[in-house]
Amino acid sequence: MSTQRRPGGETRRAQPEATPSSTRPAVLVARAVFPEAVARLREHFDVEPNAEDRAWSHEELSRRLRGKQGLLATAGEPIDDALLAEQPQLRAVCLMTVGYNNVDVGACSRRGVLVTNAPGVLTETTADLGFALMMAAARRFPEAERFLRSGQWKDWRVDQLVGRDVHGATLGILGMGRIGQAIARRGALGFGMKVIYHNRSRLPPEVEAPLGARWVDKATLLAESDHLVLVLPYAPANHHAIGAAELARMKPTATLTNIARGGIVDDAALSAALRAGRLFAAGLDVYEGEPELYPGLLELPNVVLLPHIGSATEATRRAMVGCAVDNLVAALTGGVPLTPVNAPTRPSASA
Ligand code: DGY
C-alpha cells in the first residue's frame, strides 16, 4: 500500500511475525493491506504480513514463503516455476488483482497450487478511470493545467488548447470483457458514442443491443475509432498488440487509452507516433516495464500519464483485498474459492 493518503486515514500497524510452532496453516501477505484483512486472516492462519510494504526480491519472497501454505499477493510479485519449485508446501496463491499475468498458472496447476484473482469487484471503478483518462487525453486536461499553473494563461483564444470531442464520437474497445463493457456503457448511454469493439468472441445480441455495440475486425477497429481504449488481458499473444503498424492504421485525430497492461502497447512506437503527430493523444495507466517509463514519454505534451491507479479507490481496494482473503480462507480451510483461475489436480485444502 502506498505511503500517500492512506485509505481511511489509517496508519500502518506493525504486525507480529507468524508463530512457527502453530499447527494452523501459515500464510504470507506480500504487501501491506487493510488491518481488518490481516485480522480476518489471523482468525484462521498464522500470518506474516509485509508491515513495511516493501517490494520483496525473488529471494526474499521465497525465503519468507518457507513453511507457508498460502500467499496473498498482487500483480507485482512474479510467481514463476523456480519460486514454486522452492516451495512444495504452497497450496494457494490468491491475488487481489484481476490481472494475473505475473503468475505462471500452468506451473501452479502442475504443482497443485490454486490461483485465484479478484474479478468483478473493480469493474466500475476501473471503467471510471479509463473513461476519465480518455477524456483527459482528448480534452488535454494535464496540458491545460500545466499551462495555467505556469502562468501562461493571459486571455481567451479561439485556438487555445483545443481538443477532440468525446460525445458523439466513435468509441473503439479492444477487449470487451467486464471492464470493456462498463466503458461501453459510459460511452453509449452517457455520451451518445457509437461503440465498436474487437474481441476474440462476439458478445451475445442481448449484450450488444442496449449499447448499440458492433463487433468489427481489428483493422476496422483501428481505422474507425476516434477514441480507442485497450482493456484486454495481457498474454504473450497480446504482446505489442498495438505497435507501429497498428498505430499507422489509426486516425491522426484519434486518442489511444491503455488501462490494460504494459506490454500490450509498444511504448516506443507509441512515443514515436505521438511525437510525430501521427496520433492526437494518448492516456496511459500502465507501461512496459513499469514503474520505469519509456525514455521521452515524460516530455511529450500529448500523453496523459498515470501510475497504474485504475482500481484505486478506497472502497474498491477494500473489496479487492476482501475477495483475495475470502479466496485464501476458502482454499486453505476446505471451502470453495469464489474466483479460481485454475483447477489444480492436488487438493488445495491443507489444514
Ligand atoms: C488489476 O487488478 O489487474 C489491476 O491492474 C492492478 O494490477
Coordinates of C-alpha atoms and ligand atoms in Angstrom, one line a residue:
M1 CA 0.0 0.0 0.0
S2 CA 1.5 3.3 -0.9
T3 CA 2.5 5.9 1.6
Q4 CA 0.4 8.6 0.1
R5 CA -3.0 9.5 1.6
R6 CA -3.6 6.1 3.2
P7 CA -7.2 4.8 2.9
G8 CA -9.4 5.9 5.7
G9 CA -6.6 8.0 7.1
E10 CA -5.4 4.9 8.9
T11 CA -1.8 4.4 9.9
R12 CA 0.1 1.2 9.2
R13 CA 0.4 -1.1 12.1
A14 CA 3.4 -3.3 12.7
Q15 CA 2.2 -6.9 12.7
P16 CA 4.0 -9.6 14.6
E17 CA 5.6 -12.5 12.7
A18 CA 3.8 -15.8 12.4
T19 CA 4.2 -18.3 15.2
P20 CA 6.3 -21.2 13.8
S21 CA 5.1 -23.7 16.4
S22 CA 1.5 -23.4 15.4
T23 CA -0.3 -26.2 13.7
R24 CA -2.5 -23.8 11.8
P25 CA -1.8 -23.1 8.1
A26 CA 0.6 -20.3 7.7
V27 CA 0.2 -17.5 5.1
L28 CA 2.3 -14.7 3.7
V29 CA 0.8 -11.4 2.8
A30 CA 3.1 -9.8 0.1
R31 CA 2.1 -6.2 0.5
A32 CA 0.6 -4.1 3.3
V33 CA -3.2 -4.4 3.3
F34 CA -6.0 -3.1 5.4
P35 CA -5.8 -4.1 9.1
E36 CA -9.2 -5.8 9.0
A37 CA -7.9 -8.1 6.3
V38 CA -5.0 -9.2 8.4
A39 CA -7.3 -9.7 11.3
R40 CA -9.6 -11.9 9.3
L41 CA -6.7 -14.0 8.1
R42 CA -5.5 -14.3 11.7
E43 CA -8.8 -16.0 12.6
H44 CA -7.7 -18.9 10.5
F45 CA -3.9 -18.8 9.9
D46 CA -0.6 -17.8 11.2
V47 CA 0.0 -14.6 9.2
E48 CA 3.3 -13.0 8.2
P49 CA 2.4 -9.5 6.8
N50 CA 4.6 -7.1 4.9
A51 CA 4.3 -4.4 7.5
E52 CA 6.9 -2.2 5.8
D53 CA 5.1 -2.6 2.4
R54 CA 8.4 -3.2 0.7
A55 CA 8.6 -5.0 -2.7
W56 CA 10.4 -8.2 -1.9
S57 CA 13.1 -9.7 -4.2
H58 CA 12.5 -13.2 -5.5
E59 CA 15.0 -14.4 -2.9
E60 CA 13.3 -12.7 0.0
L61 CA 9.8 -13.7 -1.2
S62 CA 11.0 -17.3 -1.4
R63 CA 12.7 -17.2 2.0
R64 CA 9.6 -15.7 3.6
L65 CA 7.3 -18.3 1.9
R66 CA 9.1 -21.2 3.5
G67 CA 6.7 -23.2 5.5
K68 CA 3.7 -21.2 4.2
Q69 CA 0.7 -22.8 2.6
G70 CA -0.8 -19.6 1.3
L71 CA 0.2 -16.4 -0.4
L72 CA -1.9 -13.2 -0.6
A73 CA -0.3 -11.2 -3.4
T74 CA -0.7 -8.5 -6.0
A75 CA 0.1 -8.4 -9.7
G76 CA 3.6 -7.2 -8.7
E77 CA 5.1 -10.5 -7.3
P78 CA 6.4 -12.8 -10.1
I79 CA 5.2 -16.3 -9.2
D80 CA 7.2 -18.5 -11.5
D81 CA 8.2 -22.1 -11.7
A82 CA 11.5 -21.5 -9.9
L83 CA 9.7 -20.0 -6.9
L84 CA 7.2 -22.8 -6.9
A85 CA 9.9 -25.4 -7.0
E86 CA 11.4 -24.0 -3.8
Q87 CA 8.0 -24.1 -2.1
P88 CA 6.5 -27.5 -2.4
Q89 CA 4.2 -26.9 0.6
L90 CA 2.5 -24.0 -1.1
R91 CA -1.2 -24.6 -1.8
A92 CA -2.8 -21.3 -2.8
V93 CA -1.8 -18.0 -4.4
C94 CA -4.6 -15.5 -4.0
L95 CA -4.3 -12.3 -5.9
M96 CA -6.1 -9.1 -5.0
T97 CA -5.9 -8.0 -8.7
V98 CA -7.9 -9.1 -11.7
G99 CA -4.8 -9.4 -13.8
Y100 CA -2.6 -12.5 -13.2
N101 CA 0.0 -12.4 -15.9
N102 CA 2.6 -12.3 -13.1
V103 CA 1.7 -15.9 -12.3
D104 CA 2.8 -18.9 -14.2
V105 CA -0.6 -20.5 -14.0
G106 CA 0.4 -23.6 -15.9
A107 CA 3.3 -24.3 -13.4
C108 CA 0.9 -23.7 -10.5
S109 CA -1.5 -26.2 -11.9
R110 CA 1.2 -28.8 -12.4
R111 CA 2.4 -28.3 -8.9
G112 CA -1.1 -28.4 -7.4
V113 CA -1.2 -24.7 -6.4
L114 CA -4.5 -23.0 -6.7
V115 CA -4.5 -19.5 -8.2
T116 CA -7.4 -17.0 -7.6
N117 CA -7.8 -13.5 -8.8
A118 CA -10.3 -10.7 -8.0
P119 CA -12.5 -10.1 -11.0
G120 CA -15.8 -8.2 -10.8
V121 CA -15.1 -6.0 -7.7
L122 CA -13.1 -3.5 -9.6
T123 CA -15.0 -3.3 -12.9
E124 CA -16.9 0.0 -12.4
T125 CA -14.0 1.8 -10.7
T126 CA -11.6 0.9 -13.4
A127 CA -14.1 1.8 -16.1
D128 CA -14.5 5.2 -14.5
L129 CA -10.7 5.7 -14.6
G130 CA -10.5 4.5 -18.2
F131 CA -13.2 6.9 -19.3
A132 CA -11.7 9.8 -17.4
L133 CA -8.3 9.1 -18.9
M134 CA -9.7 9.0 -22.4
M135 CA -11.4 12.3 -21.7
A136 CA -8.3 13.8 -20.2
A137 CA -6.3 12.9 -23.3
A138 CA -9.0 14.1 -25.7
R139 CA -9.5 17.4 -23.9
R140 CA -5.9 17.9 -22.9
F141 CA -6.6 18.3 -19.2
P142 CA -3.0 17.9 -17.8
E143 CA -1.6 20.1 -20.6
A144 CA -4.2 22.8 -19.9
E145 CA -3.5 22.6 -16.2
R146 CA 0.2 23.0 -16.7
F147 CA -0.5 26.0 -18.9
L148 CA -2.5 27.6 -16.2
R149 CA -0.1 26.8 -13.3
S150 CA 2.9 28.0 -15.2
G151 CA 1.3 31.5 -15.7
Q152 CA 0.9 31.3 -19.4
W153 CA -2.9 31.9 -19.4
K154 CA -3.3 35.5 -20.4
D155 CA -6.6 35.6 -22.3
W156 CA -9.3 33.6 -24.1
R157 CA -8.3 32.5 -27.5
V158 CA -10.2 30.6 -30.2
D159 CA -7.5 28.0 -30.7
Q160 CA -6.3 27.7 -27.2
L161 CA -5.8 24.1 -26.1
V162 CA -8.5 22.8 -28.4
G163 CA -9.1 19.1 -28.2
R164 CA -11.2 16.4 -29.7
D165 CA -14.9 15.8 -28.9
V166 CA -15.8 12.7 -26.9
H167 CA -19.6 12.9 -27.1
G168 CA -21.0 11.5 -30.4
A169 CA -17.6 10.2 -31.4
T170 CA -16.7 6.6 -32.2
L171 CA -15.5 4.7 -29.2
G172 CA -13.4 1.6 -30.0
I173 CA -12.8 -1.0 -27.4
L174 CA -10.2 -3.7 -27.7
G175 CA -11.1 -6.4 -25.2
M176 CA -14.8 -6.5 -24.4
G177 CA -14.9 -8.2 -21.1
R178 CA -16.5 -6.8 -17.9
I179 CA -14.4 -3.6 -17.9
G180 CA -14.7 -3.1 -21.6
Q181 CA -18.5 -3.4 -21.4
A182 CA -18.6 -1.0 -18.5
I183 CA -16.7 1.6 -20.6
A184 CA -19.0 1.0 -23.5
R185 CA -22.0 1.7 -21.2
R186 CA -20.5 5.0 -20.2
G187 CA -19.8 6.0 -23.8
A188 CA -23.1 4.8 -25.3
L189 CA -25.5 5.7 -22.6
G190 CA -23.8 8.8 -21.1
F191 CA -22.1 10.4 -24.1
G192 CA -24.0 9.2 -27.1
M193 CA -21.0 7.5 -28.6
K194 CA -21.1 4.9 -31.3
V195 CA -19.5 1.8 -29.9
I196 CA -17.4 -0.6 -31.9
Y197 CA -15.3 -3.4 -30.4
H198 CA -13.0 -6.2 -31.2
N199 CA -12.8 -9.3 -29.0
R200 CA -11.9 -13.0 -29.6
S201 CA -15.6 -13.8 -29.5
R202 CA -18.6 -11.7 -30.4
L203 CA -20.9 -10.8 -27.5
P204 CA -24.5 -12.1 -27.5
P205 CA -27.0 -9.8 -29.1
E206 CA -28.7 -9.1 -25.8
V207 CA -25.4 -7.6 -24.5
E208 CA -24.6 -5.7 -27.7
A209 CA -28.1 -4.3 -28.3
P210 CA -28.5 -1.9 -25.4
L211 CA -25.1 -0.5 -26.1
G212 CA -25.6 -0.4 -29.9
A213 CA -22.2 -2.1 -29.9
R214 CA -20.9 -3.6 -33.1
W215 CA -18.2 -6.3 -33.4
V216 CA -15.6 -5.4 -36.0
D217 CA -12.3 -6.9 -37.1
K218 CA -9.2 -5.4 -35.6
A219 CA -8.2 -3.5 -38.7
T220 CA -11.7 -1.8 -38.8
L221 CA -11.5 -1.0 -35.1
L222 CA -8.1 0.7 -35.6
A223 CA -9.3 2.6 -38.7
E224 CA -12.7 3.8 -37.4
S225 CA -12.1 4.6 -33.7
D226 CA -12.0 8.2 -32.7
H227 CA -11.1 7.0 -29.2
L228 CA -9.6 3.6 -28.8
V229 CA -9.5 2.1 -25.3
L230 CA -7.5 -1.1 -24.5
V231 CA -8.9 -3.4 -21.9
L232 CA -7.7 -6.8 -23.0
P233 CA -5.8 -9.1 -20.5
Y234 CA -2.1 -9.5 -21.1
A235 CA -1.0 -12.8 -22.7
P236 CA 2.1 -13.4 -24.8
A237 CA -0.2 -13.5 -27.8
N238 CA -1.2 -9.9 -27.0
H239 CA 2.3 -8.6 -26.6
H240 CA 2.6 -5.4 -28.7
A241 CA -1.0 -5.9 -30.0
I242 CA -0.6 -2.1 -30.7
G243 CA 2.7 -1.5 -32.4
A244 CA 3.9 0.8 -35.2
A245 CA 1.8 -1.0 -37.9
E246 CA -1.4 -0.7 -35.8
L247 CA -0.8 2.9 -34.9
A248 CA -0.3 3.7 -38.5
R249 CA -3.8 2.5 -39.2
M250 CA -5.4 4.8 -36.7
K251 CA -6.7 8.3 -37.5
P252 CA -4.2 11.0 -36.7
T253 CA -7.0 12.7 -34.8
A254 CA -7.6 9.7 -32.6
T255 CA -6.7 9.0 -29.0
L256 CA -5.4 5.8 -27.5
T257 CA -6.0 4.8 -23.9
N258 CA -4.3 1.9 -22.2
I259 CA -5.7 0.7 -18.9
A260 CA -5.0 -3.0 -19.6
R261 CA -1.3 -3.9 -19.1
G262 CA 2.1 -2.7 -20.1
G263 CA 3.4 -4.7 -23.0
I264 CA 0.2 -4.6 -24.9
V265 CA 1.3 -1.4 -26.4
D266 CA 4.7 -0.9 -27.9
D267 CA 5.6 2.2 -25.9
A268 CA 8.5 3.0 -28.2
A269 CA 6.2 3.0 -31.3
L270 CA 3.6 5.0 -29.4
S271 CA 6.1 7.6 -28.3
A272 CA 7.2 8.0 -31.9
A273 CA 3.6 8.3 -33.2
L274 CA 2.8 10.9 -30.6
R275 CA 6.0 12.9 -31.2
A276 CA 5.4 12.9 -34.9
G277 CA 1.7 14.0 -34.5
R278 CA 0.5 10.7 -36.1
L279 CA -1.8 10.3 -33.2
F280 CA -3.6 13.1 -31.4
A281 CA -3.0 12.0 -27.8
A282 CA -2.7 9.0 -25.5
G283 CA -3.8 8.2 -22.0
L284 CA -1.7 5.6 -20.2
D285 CA -2.1 4.0 -16.8
V286 CA 0.2 1.0 -17.5
Y287 CA 3.6 0.7 -19.1
E288 CA 6.1 -1.8 -20.4
G289 CA 8.5 -2.5 -17.5
E290 CA 6.6 -0.2 -15.1
P291 CA 7.3 1.7 -12.9
E292 CA 10.0 2.6 -15.5
L293 CA 8.7 4.7 -18.4
Y294 CA 9.9 4.6 -22.0
P295 CA 12.5 7.4 -22.3
G296 CA 11.0 10.5 -23.6
L297 CA 7.4 9.7 -22.7
L298 CA 7.5 12.2 -19.8
E299 CA 8.5 15.0 -22.1
L300 CA 5.6 14.6 -24.6
P301 CA 2.8 17.1 -24.1
N302 CA 0.1 14.9 -25.7
V303 CA 0.2 12.0 -23.4
V304 CA -1.6 11.7 -20.0
L305 CA 0.4 9.6 -17.6
L306 CA -1.0 7.9 -14.5
P307 CA 0.8 5.5 -12.2
H308 CA -1.4 2.3 -12.6
I309 CA -4.3 3.6 -10.5
G310 CA -7.2 2.1 -12.4
S311 CA -8.8 0.4 -9.4
A312 CA -7.5 2.9 -6.8
T313 CA -10.5 3.9 -4.7
E314 CA -10.7 3.0 -1.1
A315 CA -13.9 1.0 -1.5
T316 CA -12.6 -0.9 -4.4
R317 CA -9.3 -1.7 -2.9
R318 CA -11.0 -2.9 0.2
A319 CA -13.2 -5.1 -2.0
M320 CA -10.2 -6.5 -3.9
V321 CA -8.3 -7.3 -0.8
G322 CA -11.5 -8.8 0.7
C323 CA -12.0 -11.0 -2.3
A324 CA -8.4 -12.3 -2.0
V325 CA -8.9 -13.0 1.7
D326 CA -12.1 -14.9 1.1
N327 CA -10.4 -17.0 -1.5
L328 CA -7.5 -17.8 0.7
V329 CA -9.7 -18.7 3.6
A330 CA -11.7 -21.0 1.4
A331 CA -8.7 -22.5 -0.3
L332 CA -7.0 -23.5 3.0
T333 CA -10.0 -24.5 5.1
G334 CA -11.6 -26.8 2.7
G335 CA -14.1 -24.3 1.3
V336 CA -14.9 -23.4 -2.3
P337 CA -12.8 -20.5 -3.6
L338 CA -15.0 -17.9 -5.3
T339 CA -12.9 -16.9 -8.2
P340 CA -10.4 -19.6 -9.2
V341 CA -8.2 -19.1 -12.2
N342 CA -7.1 -22.8 -12.3
A343 CA -8.2 -26.1 -11.1
P344 CA -5.0 -27.8 -9.8
T345 CA -5.0 -31.6 -9.5
R346 CA -3.7 -31.7 -6.0
P347 CA -6.4 -30.8 -3.4
S348 CA -6.0 -27.2 -2.3
A349 CA -7.1 -27.7 1.3
S350 CA -4.2 -28.3 3.5
A351 CA -5.4 -27.9 7.0
Ligands
DGY1 C1 -5.6 -5.4 -11.7 O1 -6.4 -5.7 -10.9 O2 -5.2 -6.2 -12.5 C2 -5.0 -4.0 -11.7 O3 -4.5 -3.7 -12.9 C3 -4.0 -3.9 -10.7 O4 -2.8 -4.5 -11.1

